[in-house]
Coordinates of C-alpha atoms in Angstrom, one line a residue:
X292 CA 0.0 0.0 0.0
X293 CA 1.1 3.0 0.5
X294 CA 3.9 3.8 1.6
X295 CA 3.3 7.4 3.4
X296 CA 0.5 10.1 4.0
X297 CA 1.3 13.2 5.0
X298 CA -1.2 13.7 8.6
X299 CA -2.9 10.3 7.4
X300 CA -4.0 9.6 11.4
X301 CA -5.8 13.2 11.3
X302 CA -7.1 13.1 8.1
X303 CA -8.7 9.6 8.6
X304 CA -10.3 10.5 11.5
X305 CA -12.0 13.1 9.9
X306 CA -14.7 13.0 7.2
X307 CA -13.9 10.9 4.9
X308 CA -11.9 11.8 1.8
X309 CA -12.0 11.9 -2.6
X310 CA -9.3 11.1 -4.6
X311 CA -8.9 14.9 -5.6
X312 CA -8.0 15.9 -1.9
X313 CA -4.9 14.3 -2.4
X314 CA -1.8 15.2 -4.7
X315 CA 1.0 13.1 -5.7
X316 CA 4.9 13.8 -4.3
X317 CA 7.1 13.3 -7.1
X318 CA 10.5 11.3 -6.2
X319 CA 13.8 10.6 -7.6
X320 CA 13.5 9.6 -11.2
X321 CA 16.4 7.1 -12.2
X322 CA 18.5 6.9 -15.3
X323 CA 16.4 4.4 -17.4
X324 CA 13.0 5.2 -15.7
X325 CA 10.9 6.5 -19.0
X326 CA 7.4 6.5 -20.0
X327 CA 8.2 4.2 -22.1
X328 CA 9.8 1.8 -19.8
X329 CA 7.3 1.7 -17.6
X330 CA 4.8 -0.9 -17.2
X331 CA 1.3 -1.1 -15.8
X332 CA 0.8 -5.2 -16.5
X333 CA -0.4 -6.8 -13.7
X334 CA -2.0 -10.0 -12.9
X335 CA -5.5 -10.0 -12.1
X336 CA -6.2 -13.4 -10.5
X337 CA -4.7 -15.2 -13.2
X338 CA -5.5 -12.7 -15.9
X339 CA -3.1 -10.6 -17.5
X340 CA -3.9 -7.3 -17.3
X341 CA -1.7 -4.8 -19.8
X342 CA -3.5 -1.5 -18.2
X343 CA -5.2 -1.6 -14.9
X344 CA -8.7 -0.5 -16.2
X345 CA -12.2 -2.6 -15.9
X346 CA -15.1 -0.9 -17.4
X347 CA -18.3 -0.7 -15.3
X348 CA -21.1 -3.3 -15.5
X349 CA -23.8 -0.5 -16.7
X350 CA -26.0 -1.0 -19.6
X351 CA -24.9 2.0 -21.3
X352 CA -21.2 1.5 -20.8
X353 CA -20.1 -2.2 -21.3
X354 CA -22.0 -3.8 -24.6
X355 CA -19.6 -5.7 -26.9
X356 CA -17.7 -3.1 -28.3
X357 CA -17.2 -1.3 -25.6
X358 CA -15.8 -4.4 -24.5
X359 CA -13.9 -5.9 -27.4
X360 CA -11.8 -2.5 -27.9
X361 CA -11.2 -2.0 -23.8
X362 CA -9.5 -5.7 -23.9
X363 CA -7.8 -5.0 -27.5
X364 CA -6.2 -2.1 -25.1
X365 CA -5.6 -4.1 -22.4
X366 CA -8.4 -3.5 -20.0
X367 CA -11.5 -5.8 -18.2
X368 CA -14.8 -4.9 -19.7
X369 CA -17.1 -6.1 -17.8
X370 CA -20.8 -7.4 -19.2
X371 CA -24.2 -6.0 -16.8
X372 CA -26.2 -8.5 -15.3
X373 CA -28.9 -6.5 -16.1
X374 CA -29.2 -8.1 -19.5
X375 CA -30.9 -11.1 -19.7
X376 CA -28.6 -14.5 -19.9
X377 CA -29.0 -14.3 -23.5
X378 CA -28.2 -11.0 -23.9
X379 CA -25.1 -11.3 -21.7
X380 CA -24.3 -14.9 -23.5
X381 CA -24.6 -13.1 -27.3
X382 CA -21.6 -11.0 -25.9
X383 CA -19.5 -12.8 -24.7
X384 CA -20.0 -16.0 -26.8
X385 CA -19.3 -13.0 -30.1
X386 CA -15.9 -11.7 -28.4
X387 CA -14.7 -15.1 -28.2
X388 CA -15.9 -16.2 -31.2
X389 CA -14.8 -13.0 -33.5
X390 CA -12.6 -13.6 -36.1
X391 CA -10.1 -11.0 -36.5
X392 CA -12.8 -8.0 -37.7
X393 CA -12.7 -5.1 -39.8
X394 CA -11.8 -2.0 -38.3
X395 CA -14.5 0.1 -38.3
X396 CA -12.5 3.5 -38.1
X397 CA -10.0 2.7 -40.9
X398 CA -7.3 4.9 -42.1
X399 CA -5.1 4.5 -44.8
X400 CA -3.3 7.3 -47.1
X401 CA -1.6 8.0 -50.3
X402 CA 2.1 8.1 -51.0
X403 CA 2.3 11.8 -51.5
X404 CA 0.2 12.7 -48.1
X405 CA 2.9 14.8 -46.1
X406 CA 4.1 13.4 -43.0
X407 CA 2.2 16.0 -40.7
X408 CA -1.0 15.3 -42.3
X409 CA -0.8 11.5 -41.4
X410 CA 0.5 11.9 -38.2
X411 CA -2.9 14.2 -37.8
X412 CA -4.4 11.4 -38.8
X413 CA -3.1 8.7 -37.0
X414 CA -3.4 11.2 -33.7
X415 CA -7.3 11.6 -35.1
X416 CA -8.5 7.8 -35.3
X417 CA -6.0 6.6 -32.6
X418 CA -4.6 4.2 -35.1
X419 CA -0.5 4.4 -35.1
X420 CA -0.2 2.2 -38.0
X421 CA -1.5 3.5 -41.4
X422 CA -1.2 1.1 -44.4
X423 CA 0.1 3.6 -47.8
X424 CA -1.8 2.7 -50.6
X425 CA -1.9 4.1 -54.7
X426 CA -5.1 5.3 -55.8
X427 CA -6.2 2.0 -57.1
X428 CA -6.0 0.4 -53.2
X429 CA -2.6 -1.3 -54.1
X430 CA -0.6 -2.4 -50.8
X431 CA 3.0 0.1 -51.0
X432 CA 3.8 -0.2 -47.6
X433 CA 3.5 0.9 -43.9
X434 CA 3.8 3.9 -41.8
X435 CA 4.1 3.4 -38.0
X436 CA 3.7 6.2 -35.8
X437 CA 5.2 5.0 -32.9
X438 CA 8.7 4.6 -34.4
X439 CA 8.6 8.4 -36.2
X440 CA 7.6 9.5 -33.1
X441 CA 10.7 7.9 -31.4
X442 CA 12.9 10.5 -32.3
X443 CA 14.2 13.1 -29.0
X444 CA 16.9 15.5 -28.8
X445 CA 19.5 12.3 -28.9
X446 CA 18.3 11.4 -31.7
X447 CA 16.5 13.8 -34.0
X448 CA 14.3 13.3 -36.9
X449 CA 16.5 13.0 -40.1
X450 CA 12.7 14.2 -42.3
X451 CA 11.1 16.9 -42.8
X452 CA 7.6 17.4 -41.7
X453 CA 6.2 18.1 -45.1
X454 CA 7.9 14.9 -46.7
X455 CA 5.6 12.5 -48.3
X456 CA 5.2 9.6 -46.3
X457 CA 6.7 7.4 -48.9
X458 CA 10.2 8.5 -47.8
X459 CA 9.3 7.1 -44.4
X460 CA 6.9 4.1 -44.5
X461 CA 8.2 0.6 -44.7
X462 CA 7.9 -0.6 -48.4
X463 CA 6.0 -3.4 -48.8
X464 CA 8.8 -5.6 -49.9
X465 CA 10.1 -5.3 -46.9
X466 CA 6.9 -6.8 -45.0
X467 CA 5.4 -10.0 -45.3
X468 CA 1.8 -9.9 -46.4
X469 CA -0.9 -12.9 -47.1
X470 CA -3.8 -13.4 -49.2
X471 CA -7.5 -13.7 -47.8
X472 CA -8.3 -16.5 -46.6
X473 CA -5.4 -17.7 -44.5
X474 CA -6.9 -19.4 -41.7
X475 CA -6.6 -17.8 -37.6
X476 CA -4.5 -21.0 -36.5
X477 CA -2.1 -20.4 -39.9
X478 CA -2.0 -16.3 -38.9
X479 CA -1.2 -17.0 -35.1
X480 CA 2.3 -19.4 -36.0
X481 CA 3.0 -16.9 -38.7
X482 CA 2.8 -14.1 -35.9
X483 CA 5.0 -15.9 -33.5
X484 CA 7.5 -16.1 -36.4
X485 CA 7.5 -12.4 -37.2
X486 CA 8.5 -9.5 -35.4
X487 CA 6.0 -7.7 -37.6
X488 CA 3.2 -5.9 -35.6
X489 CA 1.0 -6.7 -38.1
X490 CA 0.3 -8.6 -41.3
X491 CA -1.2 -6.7 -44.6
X492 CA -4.3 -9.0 -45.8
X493 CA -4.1 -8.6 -49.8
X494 CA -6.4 -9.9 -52.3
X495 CA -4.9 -11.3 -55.5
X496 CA -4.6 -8.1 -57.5
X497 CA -1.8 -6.8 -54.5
X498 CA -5.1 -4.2 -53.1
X499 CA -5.4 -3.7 -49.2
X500 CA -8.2 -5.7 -47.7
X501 CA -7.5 -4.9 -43.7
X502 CA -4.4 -4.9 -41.8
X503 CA -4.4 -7.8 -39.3
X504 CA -2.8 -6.7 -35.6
X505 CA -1.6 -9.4 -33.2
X506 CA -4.0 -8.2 -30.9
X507 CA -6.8 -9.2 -33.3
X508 CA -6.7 -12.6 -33.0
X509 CA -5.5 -13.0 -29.3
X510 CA -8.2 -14.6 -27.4
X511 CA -9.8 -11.5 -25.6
X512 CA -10.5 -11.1 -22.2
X513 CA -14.2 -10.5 -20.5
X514 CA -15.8 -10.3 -17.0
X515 CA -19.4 -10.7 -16.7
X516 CA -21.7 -9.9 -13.6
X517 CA -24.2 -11.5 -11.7
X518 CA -26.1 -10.6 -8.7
X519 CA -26.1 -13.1 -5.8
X520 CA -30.0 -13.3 -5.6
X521 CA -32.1 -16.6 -6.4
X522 CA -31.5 -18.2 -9.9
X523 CA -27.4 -17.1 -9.6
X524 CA -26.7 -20.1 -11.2
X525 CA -28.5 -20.3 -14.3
X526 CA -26.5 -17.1 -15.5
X527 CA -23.0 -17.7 -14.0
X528 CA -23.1 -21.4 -15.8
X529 CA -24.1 -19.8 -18.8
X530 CA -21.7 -17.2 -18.9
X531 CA -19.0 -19.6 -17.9
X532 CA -19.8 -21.8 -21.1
X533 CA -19.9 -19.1 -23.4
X534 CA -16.1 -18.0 -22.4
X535 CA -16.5 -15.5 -19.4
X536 CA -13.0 -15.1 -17.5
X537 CA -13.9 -13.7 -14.7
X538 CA -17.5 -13.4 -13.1
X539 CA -18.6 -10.1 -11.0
X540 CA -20.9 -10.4 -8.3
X541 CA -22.1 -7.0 -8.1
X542 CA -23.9 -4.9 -5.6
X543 CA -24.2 -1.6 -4.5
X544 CA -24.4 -3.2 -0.6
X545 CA -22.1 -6.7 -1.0
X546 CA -21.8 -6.8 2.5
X547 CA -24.7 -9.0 3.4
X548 CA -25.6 -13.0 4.1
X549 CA -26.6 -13.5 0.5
X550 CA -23.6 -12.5 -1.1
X551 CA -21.0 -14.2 1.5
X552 CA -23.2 -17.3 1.0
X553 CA -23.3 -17.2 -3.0
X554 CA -19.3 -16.9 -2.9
X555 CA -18.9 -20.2 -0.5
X556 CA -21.1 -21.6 -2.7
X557 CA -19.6 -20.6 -6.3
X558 CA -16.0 -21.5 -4.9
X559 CA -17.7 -25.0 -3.8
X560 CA -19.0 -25.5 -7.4
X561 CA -16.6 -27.6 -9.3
X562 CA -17.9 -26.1 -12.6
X563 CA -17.5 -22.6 -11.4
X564 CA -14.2 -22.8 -9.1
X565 CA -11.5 -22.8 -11.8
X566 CA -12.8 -19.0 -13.4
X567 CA -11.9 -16.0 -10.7
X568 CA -14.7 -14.3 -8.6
X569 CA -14.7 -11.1 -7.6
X570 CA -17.2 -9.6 -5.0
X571 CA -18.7 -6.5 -4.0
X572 CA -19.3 -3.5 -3.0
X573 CA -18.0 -2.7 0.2
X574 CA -16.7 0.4 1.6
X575 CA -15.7 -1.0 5.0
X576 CA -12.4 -2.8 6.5
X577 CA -15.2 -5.5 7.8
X578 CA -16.8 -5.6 4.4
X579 CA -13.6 -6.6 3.0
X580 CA -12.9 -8.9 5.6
X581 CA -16.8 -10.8 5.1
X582 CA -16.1 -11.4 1.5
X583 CA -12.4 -12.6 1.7
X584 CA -13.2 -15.2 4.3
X585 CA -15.8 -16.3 2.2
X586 CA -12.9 -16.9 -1.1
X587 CA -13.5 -13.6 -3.3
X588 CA -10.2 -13.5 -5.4
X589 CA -11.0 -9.9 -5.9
X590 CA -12.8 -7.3 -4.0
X591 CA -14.6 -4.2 -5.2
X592 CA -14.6 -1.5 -3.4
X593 CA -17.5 1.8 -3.5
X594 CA -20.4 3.5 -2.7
X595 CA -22.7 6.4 -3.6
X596 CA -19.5 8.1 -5.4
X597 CA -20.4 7.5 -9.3
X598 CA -21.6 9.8 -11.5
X599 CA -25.1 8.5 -12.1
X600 CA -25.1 7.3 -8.6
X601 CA -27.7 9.1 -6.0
X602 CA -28.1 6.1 -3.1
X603 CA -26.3 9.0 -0.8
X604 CA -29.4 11.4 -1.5
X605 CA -32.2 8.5 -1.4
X606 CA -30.6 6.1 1.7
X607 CA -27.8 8.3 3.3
X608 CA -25.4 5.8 2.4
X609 CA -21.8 5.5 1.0
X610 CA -18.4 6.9 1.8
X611 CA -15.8 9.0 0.1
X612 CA -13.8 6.6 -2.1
X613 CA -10.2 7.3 -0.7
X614 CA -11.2 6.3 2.7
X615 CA -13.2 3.3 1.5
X616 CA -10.3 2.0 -0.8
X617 CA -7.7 2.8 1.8
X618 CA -9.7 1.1 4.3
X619 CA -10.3 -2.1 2.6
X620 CA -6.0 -1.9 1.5
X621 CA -5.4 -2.0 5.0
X622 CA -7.7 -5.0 6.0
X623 CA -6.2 -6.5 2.8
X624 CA -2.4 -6.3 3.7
X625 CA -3.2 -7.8 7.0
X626 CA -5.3 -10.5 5.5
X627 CA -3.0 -11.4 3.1
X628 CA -0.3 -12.3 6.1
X629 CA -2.4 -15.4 6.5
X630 CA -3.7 -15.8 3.4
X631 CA -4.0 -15.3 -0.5
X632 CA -3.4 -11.4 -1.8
X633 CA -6.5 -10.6 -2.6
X634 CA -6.5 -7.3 -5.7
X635 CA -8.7 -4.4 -4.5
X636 CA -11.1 -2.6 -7.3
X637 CA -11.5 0.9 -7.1
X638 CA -14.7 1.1 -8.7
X639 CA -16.4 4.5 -9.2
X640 CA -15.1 8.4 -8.4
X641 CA -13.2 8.2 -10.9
X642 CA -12.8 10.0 -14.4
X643 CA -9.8 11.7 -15.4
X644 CA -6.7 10.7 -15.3
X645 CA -5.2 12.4 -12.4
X646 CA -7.7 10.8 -10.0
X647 CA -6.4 7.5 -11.7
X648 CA -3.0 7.6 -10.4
X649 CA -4.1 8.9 -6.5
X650 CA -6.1 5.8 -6.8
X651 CA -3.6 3.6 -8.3
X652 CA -1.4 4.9 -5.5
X653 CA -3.8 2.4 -3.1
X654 CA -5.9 0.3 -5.3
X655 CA -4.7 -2.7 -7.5
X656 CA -7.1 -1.9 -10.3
X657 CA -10.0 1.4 -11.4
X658 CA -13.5 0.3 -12.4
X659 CA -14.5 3.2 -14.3
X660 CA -18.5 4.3 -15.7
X661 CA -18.7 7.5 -16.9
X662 CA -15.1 7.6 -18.1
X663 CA -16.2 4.8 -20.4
X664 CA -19.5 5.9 -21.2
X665 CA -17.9 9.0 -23.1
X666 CA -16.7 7.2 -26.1
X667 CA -17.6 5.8 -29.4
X668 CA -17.4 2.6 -28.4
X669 CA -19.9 2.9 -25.4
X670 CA -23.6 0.7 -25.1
X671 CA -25.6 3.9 -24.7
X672 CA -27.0 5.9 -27.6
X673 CA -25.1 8.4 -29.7
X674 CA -27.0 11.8 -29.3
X675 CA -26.6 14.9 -32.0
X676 CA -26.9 18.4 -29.8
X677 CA -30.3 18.2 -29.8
X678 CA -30.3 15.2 -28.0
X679 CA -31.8 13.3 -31.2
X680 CA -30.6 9.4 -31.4
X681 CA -28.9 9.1 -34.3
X682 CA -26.5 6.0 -35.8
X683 CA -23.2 6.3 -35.2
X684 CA -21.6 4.7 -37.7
X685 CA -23.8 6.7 -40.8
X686 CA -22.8 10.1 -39.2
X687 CA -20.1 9.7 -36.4
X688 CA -19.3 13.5 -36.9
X689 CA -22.9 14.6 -35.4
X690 CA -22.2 13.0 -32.2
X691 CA -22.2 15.6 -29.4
X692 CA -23.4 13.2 -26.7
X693 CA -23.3 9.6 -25.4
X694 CA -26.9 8.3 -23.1
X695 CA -26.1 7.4 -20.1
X696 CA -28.1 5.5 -17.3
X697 CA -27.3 4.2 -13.8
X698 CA -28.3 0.3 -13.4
X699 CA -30.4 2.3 -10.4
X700 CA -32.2 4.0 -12.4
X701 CA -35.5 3.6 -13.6
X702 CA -34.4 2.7 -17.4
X703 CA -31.9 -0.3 -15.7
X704 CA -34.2 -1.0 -13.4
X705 CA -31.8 -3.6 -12.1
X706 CA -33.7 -4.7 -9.0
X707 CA -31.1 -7.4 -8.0
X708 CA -27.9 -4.8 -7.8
X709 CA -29.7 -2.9 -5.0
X710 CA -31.1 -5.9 -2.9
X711 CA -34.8 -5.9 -4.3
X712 CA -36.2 -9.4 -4.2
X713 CA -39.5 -7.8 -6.2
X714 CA -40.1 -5.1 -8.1
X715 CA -42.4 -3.7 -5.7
X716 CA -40.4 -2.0 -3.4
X717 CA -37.6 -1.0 -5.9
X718 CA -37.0 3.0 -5.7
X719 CA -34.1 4.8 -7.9
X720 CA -30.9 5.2 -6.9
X721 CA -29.7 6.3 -9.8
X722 CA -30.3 8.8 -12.7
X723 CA -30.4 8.8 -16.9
X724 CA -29.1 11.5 -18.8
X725 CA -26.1 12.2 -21.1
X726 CA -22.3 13.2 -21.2
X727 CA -19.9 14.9 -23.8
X728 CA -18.5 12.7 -26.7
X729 CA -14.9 12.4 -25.8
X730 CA -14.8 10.2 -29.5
X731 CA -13.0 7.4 -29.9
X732 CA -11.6 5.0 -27.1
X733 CA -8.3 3.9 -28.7
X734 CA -6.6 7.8 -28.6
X735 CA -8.2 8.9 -25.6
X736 CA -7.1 5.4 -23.5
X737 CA -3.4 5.9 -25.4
X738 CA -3.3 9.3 -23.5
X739 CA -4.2 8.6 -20.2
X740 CA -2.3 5.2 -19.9
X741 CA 0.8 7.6 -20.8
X742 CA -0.4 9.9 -18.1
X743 CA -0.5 7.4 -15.2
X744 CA 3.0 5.9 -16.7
X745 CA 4.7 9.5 -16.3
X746 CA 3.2 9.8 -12.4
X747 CA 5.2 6.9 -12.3
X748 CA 8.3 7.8 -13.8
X749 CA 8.3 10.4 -11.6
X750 CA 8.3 8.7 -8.4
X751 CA 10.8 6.5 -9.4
X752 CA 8.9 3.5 -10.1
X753 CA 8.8 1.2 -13.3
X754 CA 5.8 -0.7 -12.5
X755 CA 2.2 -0.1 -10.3
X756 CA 3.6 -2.9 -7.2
X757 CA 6.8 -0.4 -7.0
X758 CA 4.6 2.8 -7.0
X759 CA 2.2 1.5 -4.5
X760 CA 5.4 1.3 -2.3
X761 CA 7.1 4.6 -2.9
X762 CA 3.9 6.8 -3.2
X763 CA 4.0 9.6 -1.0
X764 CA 0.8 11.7 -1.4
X765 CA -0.5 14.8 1.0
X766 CA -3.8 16.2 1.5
X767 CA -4.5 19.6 -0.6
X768 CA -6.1 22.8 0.7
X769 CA -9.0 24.2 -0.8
X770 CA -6.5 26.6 -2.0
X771 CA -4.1 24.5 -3.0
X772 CA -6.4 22.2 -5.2
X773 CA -7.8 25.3 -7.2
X774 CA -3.9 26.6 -7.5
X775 CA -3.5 23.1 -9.3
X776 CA -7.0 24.2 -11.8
X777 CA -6.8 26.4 -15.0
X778 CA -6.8 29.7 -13.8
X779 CA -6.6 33.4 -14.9
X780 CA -7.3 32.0 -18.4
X781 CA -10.2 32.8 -20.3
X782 CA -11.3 30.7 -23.4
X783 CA -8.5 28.5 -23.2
X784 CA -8.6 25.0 -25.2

């Protein structure tokens, strides 16, 4: 955990705290230590996680392709139990299933494009490879952002920035390429031959069908949730068969008999035992301690601090999501003397990426909603500014908004999540409405993930176990945190 808190005794004994209360003490930064040295991969009860993000179980967040570009990035999406088994099935069953698609948002350019423009392009779409292509689609070679942008004052770009891209792609003769219809096992042993990133698909006139990434036809990750209430079963088997990796029990209070019991239960089930559970919510070191001791191999910790979320207003309940998290990191590390190390889940309170890396500095991994919710990629429904539904794929450049909806709300209407056994008590606790299109996921996840790797770079620390150690954090002043804010700035961008 850890390692030091400026005052922690007094501020814990206080009201209970955010993640923006606190700010991050930078640290001796090492010869070596780089953004892009660092790593965030970390194991997530047997899963290997390449960035420490899980998207929220919400119907508008986590559909599948929300969740099949979150785990081409690295991430957890996580499928809502308040879709029906089939529903939840038809996702999961199609990730696993999907044979290396077409990218939706392609990009590719002609030889003469200067570099500038494509690098516009690439920064645009999110994609850092770009296939160049004549005007008759024929395959002339590859340009990869990544290793253009490379170039620092050690070792300067040798091209100018209005250059055509042909003077800095990789010619197709240098690449190897195959014909349609080589089959996924063929593609995987010719990818663990290559060093290429990816393999040009051609048809058998030389023109660019798709570009096929590594990442494409890896077998990708999903969670799906469940509630712990009667007929548990029937979904978690279901989900299990189709390909789930991990399943969620989830609920807004998983501090009770009924979820302790469901956990004994799943980790007694010889069909279930072998794929991770992960329970929740709690916000207390005795909430923690109820679902360990029953075998969570993950723990989710929050209440009352999303953005949709209004249980606080309704039932008075929750905590700030510091304290919870920090509380429940605690009860782990003494737990874990005795027993398994058990990851804690930061889920909800979080949306940018600076409240990522406070939380990081306690938390094994973020659950995120609204952050998610934002992009292209999200369940909800692509609004214009009117608020109009219009489909995103037609006219993707009308999108000013993304619906969203909690699973308290009265759209979700998901009962189970808030300890309804019927309908006829259920109340919301949660509200629909709609946030700003942030666009695509790919460019928006490739920014933040460098964000969080240069908080650590600048503690010191090449990977999240090593900053949890050396973080030293403080509490802000009301002062100090609006010092930190854009300020004596108008219309800024």
């Amino acid at each position: 955990m850890v390692r030091k808190i400026r005052g922690i005794e007094d501020v814990l004994e206080g009201p209970s705290r955010t993640f923006d209360e606190f700010s991050l003490l930078t640290g001796y930064t090492p010869k070596g230590c780089t953004i892009e040295s660092v790593s965030l991969e970390q194991d997530l009860c047997g899963l290997t996680m390449k960035a420490p993000l899980l998207s929220a179980a919400m119907m508008s967040v986590t559909g599948f392709e929300l969740a099949l570009e979150l785990a081409r990035n690295g991430g957890l999406g996580v499928v809502p139990a308040s879709l029906s088994v089939d529903e939840q099935v038809a996702i999961i069953r199609g990730l696993k299933e999907q044979d290396m698609p077409l990218i939706e948002d392609y990009v590719f350019v002609l030889p003469n494009e200067p570099v500038f423009e494509v690098l516009r392009k690439a920064k645009e779409h999110g994609h850092s490879t770009i296939p160049v292509v004549d005007k008759f689609r024929n395959f002339l070679g590859i340009f990869d952002a990544n290793i253009f942008n490379q170039g620092n004052d050690d070792a300067p770009l040798k091209v100018a920035s209005n250059s055509p891209i042909s003077d800095v792609m990789q010619p197709a003769k240098k690449l190897y390429s195959c014909r349609e219809g080589m089959s996924l096992k063929d593609m995987q042993k010719k990818f663990s031959e290559l060093t290429q990133r990816c393999i040009p698909i051609v048809n058998r006139k030389g023109q660019l069908v798709r570009l096929a990434f590594k990442r494409d036809i890896e077998n990708p990750q999903v969670a799906a949730a469940a509630s712990s209430q009667s007929g548990w079963e029937e979904r978690v088997e279901a989900c299990i068969n189709a390909g789930a990796d991990m399943i969620v029990f989830d609920s807004s209070h998983g501090f009770n008999y009924y979820q302790e019991k469901t956990i004994t239960q799943y980790k007694k089930n010889s069909h279930f035992k072998h794929v991770p559970v992960c329970g929740g919510n709690v916000i207390t070191a005795e909430g923690f301690r109820c679902l360990a001791k029953a075998g969570a191999d993950a723990v989710k910790v929050g209440m009352s601090i999303g953005s949709i979320c209004i249980t606080a207003g309704v039932k008075g309940t929750g905590r700030g999501q510091f304290t919870a998290v920090y509380e429940a990191v605690k009860a782990r590390d003494e737990f874990c003397k005795r027993r398994k190390y058990i990851p804690i889940i930061a889920d909800g309170g979080i949306s940018f990426s600076g409240q990522m890396v406070i939380a990081l500095t306690i938390a094994d991994f973020l659950m995120m909603g609204n952050y998610f919710n934002r992009f292209y990629e999200a369940a909800g429904e692509a609004l214009d500014e009117h608020g109009n539904v219009i489909d995103r794929a037609k006219e993707p450049s009308r999108i000013k908004y993304i619906a969203t909806w909690g699973e308290g709300s009265e759209r979700a209407k998901n009962h189970a999540r808030y300890g309804h056994i019927t309908k006829r008590t259920l109340f919301a606790e949660g509200v629909e409405g709609r946030v700003g299109y942030a666009g695509r996921m790919k460019p928006n996840l490739r920014r933040d993930v460098n964000a969080i790797k240069a908080a650590l770079r600048d503690t010191g620390s090449m990977d999240l176990p090593e900053f949890r150690k050396k973080a030293v954090i403080e509490l802000r002043s009301e002062h100090s945190l609006a010092e930190s804010q854009v300020h004596g700035v108008q219309d800024y961008k």
